[in-house]
C-alpha atoms as an extended CHARMM CRD file, in Angstrom:
* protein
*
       117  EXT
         1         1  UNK       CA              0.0000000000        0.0000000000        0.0000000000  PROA      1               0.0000000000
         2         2  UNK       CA              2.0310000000        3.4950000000       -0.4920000000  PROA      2               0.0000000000
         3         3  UNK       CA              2.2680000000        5.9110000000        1.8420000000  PROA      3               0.0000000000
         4         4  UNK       CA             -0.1310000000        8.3850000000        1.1260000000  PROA      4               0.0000000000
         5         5  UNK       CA             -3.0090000000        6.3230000000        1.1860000000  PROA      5               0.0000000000
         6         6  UNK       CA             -1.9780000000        4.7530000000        4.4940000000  PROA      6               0.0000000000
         7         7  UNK       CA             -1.5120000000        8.4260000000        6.1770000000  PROA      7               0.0000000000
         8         8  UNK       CA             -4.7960000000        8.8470000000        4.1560000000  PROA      8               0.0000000000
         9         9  UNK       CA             -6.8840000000        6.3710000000        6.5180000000  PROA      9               0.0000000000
        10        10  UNK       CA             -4.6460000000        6.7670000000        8.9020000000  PROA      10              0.0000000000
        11        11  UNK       CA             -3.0780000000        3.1190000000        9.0720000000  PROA      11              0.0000000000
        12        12  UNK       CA             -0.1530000000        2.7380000000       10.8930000000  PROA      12              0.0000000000
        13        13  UNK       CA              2.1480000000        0.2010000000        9.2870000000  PROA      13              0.0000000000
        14        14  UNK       CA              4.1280000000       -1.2920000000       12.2920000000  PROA      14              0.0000000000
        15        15  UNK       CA              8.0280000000       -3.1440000000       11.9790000000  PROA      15              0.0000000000
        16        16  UNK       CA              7.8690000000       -6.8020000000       12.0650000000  PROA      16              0.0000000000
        17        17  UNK       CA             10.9460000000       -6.8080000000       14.3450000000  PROA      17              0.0000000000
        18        18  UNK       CA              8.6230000000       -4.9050000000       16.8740000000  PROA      18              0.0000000000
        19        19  UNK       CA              6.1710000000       -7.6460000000       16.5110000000  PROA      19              0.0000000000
        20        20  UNK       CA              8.3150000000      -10.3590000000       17.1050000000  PROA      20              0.0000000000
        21        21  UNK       CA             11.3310000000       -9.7040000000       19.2610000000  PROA      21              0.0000000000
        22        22  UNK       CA             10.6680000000       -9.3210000000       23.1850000000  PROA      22              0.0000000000
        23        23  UNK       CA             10.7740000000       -5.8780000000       25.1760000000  PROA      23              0.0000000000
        24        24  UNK       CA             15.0330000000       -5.4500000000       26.4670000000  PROA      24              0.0000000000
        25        25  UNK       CA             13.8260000000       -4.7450000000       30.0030000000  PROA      25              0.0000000000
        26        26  UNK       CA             11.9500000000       -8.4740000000       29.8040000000  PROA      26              0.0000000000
        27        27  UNK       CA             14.5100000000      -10.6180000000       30.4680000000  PROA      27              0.0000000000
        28        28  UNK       CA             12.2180000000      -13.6620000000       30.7530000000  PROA      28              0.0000000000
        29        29  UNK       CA             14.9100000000      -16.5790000000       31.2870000000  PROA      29              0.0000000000
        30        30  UNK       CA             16.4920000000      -14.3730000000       34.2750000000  PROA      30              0.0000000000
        31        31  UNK       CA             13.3160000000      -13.7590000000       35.6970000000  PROA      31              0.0000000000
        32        32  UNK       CA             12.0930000000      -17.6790000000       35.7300000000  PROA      32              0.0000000000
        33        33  UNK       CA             16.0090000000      -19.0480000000       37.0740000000  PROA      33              0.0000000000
        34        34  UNK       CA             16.0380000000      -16.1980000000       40.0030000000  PROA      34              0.0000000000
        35        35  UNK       CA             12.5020000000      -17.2750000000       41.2960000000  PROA      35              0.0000000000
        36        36  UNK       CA             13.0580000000      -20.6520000000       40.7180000000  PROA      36              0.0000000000
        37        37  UNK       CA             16.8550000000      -21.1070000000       42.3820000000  PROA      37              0.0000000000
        38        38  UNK       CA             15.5160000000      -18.9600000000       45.5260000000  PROA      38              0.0000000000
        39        39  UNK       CA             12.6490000000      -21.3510000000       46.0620000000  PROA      39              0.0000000000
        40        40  UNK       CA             14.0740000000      -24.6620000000       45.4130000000  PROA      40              0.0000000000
        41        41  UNK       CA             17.4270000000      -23.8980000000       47.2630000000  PROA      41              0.0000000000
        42        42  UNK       CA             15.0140000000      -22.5880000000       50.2250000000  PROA      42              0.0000000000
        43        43  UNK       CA             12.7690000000      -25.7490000000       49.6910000000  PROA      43              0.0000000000
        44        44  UNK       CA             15.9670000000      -28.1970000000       49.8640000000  PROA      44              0.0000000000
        45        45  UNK       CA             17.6770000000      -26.1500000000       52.2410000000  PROA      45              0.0000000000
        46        46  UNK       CA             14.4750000000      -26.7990000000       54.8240000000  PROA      46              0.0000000000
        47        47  UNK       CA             14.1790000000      -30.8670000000       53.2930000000  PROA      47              0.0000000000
        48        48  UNK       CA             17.3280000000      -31.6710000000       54.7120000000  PROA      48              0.0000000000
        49        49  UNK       CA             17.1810000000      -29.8170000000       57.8210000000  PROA      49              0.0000000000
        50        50  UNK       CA             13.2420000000      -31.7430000000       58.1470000000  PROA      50              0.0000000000
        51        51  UNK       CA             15.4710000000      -34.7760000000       57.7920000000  PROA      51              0.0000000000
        52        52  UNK       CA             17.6340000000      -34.8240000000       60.2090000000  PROA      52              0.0000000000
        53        53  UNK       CA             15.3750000000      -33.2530000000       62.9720000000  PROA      53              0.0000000000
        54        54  UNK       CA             13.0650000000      -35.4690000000       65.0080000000  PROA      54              0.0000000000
        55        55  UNK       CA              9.6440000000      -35.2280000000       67.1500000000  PROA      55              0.0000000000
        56        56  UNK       CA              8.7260000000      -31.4430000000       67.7820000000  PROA      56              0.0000000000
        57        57  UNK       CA             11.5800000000      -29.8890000000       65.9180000000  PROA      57              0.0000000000
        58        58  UNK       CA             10.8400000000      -31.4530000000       62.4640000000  PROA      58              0.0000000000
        59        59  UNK       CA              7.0440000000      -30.1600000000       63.2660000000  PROA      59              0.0000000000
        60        60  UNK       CA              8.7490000000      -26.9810000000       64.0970000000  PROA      60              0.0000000000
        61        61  UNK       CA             10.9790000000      -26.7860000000       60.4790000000  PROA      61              0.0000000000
        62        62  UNK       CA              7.9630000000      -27.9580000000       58.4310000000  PROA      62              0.0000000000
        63        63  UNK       CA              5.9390000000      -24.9990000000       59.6520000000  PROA      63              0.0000000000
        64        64  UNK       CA              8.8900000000      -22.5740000000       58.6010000000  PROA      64              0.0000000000
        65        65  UNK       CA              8.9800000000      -23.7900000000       55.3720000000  PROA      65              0.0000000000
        66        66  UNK       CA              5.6940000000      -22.8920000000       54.7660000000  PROA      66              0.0000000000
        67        67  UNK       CA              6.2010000000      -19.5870000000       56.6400000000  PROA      67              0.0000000000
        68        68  UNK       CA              9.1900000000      -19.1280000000       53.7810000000  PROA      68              0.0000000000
        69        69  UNK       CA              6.7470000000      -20.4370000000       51.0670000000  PROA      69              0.0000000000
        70        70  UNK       CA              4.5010000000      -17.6420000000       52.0970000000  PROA      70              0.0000000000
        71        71  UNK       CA              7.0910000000      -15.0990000000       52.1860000000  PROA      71              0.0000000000
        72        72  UNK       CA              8.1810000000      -15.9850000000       48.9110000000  PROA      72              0.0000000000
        73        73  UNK       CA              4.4840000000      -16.0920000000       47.7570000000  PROA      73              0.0000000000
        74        74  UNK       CA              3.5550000000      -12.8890000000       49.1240000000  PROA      74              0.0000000000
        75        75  UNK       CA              6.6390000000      -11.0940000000       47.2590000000  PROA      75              0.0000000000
        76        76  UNK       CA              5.7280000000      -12.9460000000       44.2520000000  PROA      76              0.0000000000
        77        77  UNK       CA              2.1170000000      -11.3840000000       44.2520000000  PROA      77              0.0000000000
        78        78  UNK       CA              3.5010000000       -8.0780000000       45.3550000000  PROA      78              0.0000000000
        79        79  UNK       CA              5.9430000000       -7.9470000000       42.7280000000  PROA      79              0.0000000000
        80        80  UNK       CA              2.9710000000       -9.0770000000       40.0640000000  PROA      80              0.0000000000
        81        81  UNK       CA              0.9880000000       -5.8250000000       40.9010000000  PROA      81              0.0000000000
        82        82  UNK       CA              4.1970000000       -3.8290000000       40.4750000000  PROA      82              0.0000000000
        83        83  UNK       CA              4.7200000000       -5.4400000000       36.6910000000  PROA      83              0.0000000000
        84        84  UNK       CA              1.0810000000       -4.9660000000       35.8900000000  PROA      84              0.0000000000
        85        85  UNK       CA              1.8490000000       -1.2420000000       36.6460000000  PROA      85              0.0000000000
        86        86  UNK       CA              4.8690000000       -1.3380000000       34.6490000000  PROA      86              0.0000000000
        87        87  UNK       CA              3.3450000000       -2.6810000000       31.7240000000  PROA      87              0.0000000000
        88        88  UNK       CA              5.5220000000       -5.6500000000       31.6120000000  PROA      88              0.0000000000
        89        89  UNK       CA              2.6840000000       -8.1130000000       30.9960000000  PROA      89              0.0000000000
        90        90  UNK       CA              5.0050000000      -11.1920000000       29.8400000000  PROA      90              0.0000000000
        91        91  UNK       CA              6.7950000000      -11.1840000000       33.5440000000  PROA      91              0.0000000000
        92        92  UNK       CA              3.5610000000      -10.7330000000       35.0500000000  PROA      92              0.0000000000
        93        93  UNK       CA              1.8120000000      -13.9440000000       33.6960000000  PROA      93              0.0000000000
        94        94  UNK       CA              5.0440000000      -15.9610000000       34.7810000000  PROA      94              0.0000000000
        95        95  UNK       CA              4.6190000000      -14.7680000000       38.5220000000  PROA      95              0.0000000000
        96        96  UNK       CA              0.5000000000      -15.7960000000       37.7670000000  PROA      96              0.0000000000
        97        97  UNK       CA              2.2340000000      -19.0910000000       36.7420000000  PROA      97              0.0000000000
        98        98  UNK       CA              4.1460000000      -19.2940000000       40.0840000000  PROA      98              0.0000000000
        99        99  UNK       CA              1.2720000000      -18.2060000000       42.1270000000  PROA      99              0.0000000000
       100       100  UNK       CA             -0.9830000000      -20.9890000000       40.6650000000  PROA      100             0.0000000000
       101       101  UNK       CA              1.7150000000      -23.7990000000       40.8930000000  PROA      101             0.0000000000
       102       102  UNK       CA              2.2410000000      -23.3050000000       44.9060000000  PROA      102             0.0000000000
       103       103  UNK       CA             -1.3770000000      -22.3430000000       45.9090000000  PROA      103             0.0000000000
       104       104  UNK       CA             -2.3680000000      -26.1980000000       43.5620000000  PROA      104             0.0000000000
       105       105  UNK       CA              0.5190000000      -27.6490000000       45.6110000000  PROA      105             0.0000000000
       106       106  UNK       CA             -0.6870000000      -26.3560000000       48.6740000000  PROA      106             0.0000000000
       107       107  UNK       CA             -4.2570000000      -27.4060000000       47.8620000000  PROA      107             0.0000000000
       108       108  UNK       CA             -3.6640000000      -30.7030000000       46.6440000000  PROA      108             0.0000000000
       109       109  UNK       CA             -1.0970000000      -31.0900000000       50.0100000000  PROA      109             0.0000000000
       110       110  UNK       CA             -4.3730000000      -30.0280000000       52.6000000000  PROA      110             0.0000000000
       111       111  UNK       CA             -6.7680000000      -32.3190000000       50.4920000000  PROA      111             0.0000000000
       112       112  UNK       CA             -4.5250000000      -35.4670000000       51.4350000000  PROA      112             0.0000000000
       113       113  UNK       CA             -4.0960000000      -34.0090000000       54.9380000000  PROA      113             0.0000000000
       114       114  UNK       CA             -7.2270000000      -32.8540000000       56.0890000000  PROA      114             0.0000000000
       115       115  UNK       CA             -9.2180000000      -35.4950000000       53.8980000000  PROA      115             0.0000000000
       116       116  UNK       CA            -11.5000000000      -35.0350000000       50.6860000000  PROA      116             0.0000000000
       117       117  UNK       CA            -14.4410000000      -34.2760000000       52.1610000000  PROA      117             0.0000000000
């Protein structure tokens, strides 16, 4: 289409590039590995101290991991308001991502504990 008739209806022809290459400030591999390593490491970290304790103390560590997996949580959903703001929707839907994982994980953990019904 040439150029006068796009300015005509006002059409605004965008760059394919644009289209297809990610924003610079999304850097969506860093983002995943940094949330991941921080809760596995703190996960495995807790595992093997859980393993090791016995009677009240392993009670004890089990109920600081999930103190630390609502820390983690809770800075997760923070941090998902604070990329909606920011426009940076990609990073935003990963954090959804890691919200839904450990809230199903949780669930699916107090089913088997507290029963079905």
């Amino acid at each position: 289409m040439s150029p006068e008739l796009r300015k005509l209806f006002e059409i605004k022809q965008e760059d394919e590039e644009k289209k297809i290459s990610q924003p610079t400030d999304q850097n969506v591999k860093n983002h995943i590995l940094i949330r991941l390593a921080v809760l596995i490491t703190g996960t495995l970290g807790f595992a093997f101290l859980i393993n090791g304790a016995e009677g009240w103390g392993a009670v004890a560590l089990v109920i600081f991991m999930a103190i630390f997996h609502g820390i983690w949580l809770l800075y997760i959903i923070i941090e998902t308001m604070i990329l909606q703001s920011k426009k940076k929707f990609i990073l935003r839907n990963i954090n959804l991502v890691f919200i839904l994982i450990l809230l199903l994980i949780y669930g699916i953990g107090s089913i088997f504990l507290f029963g079905f019904a």
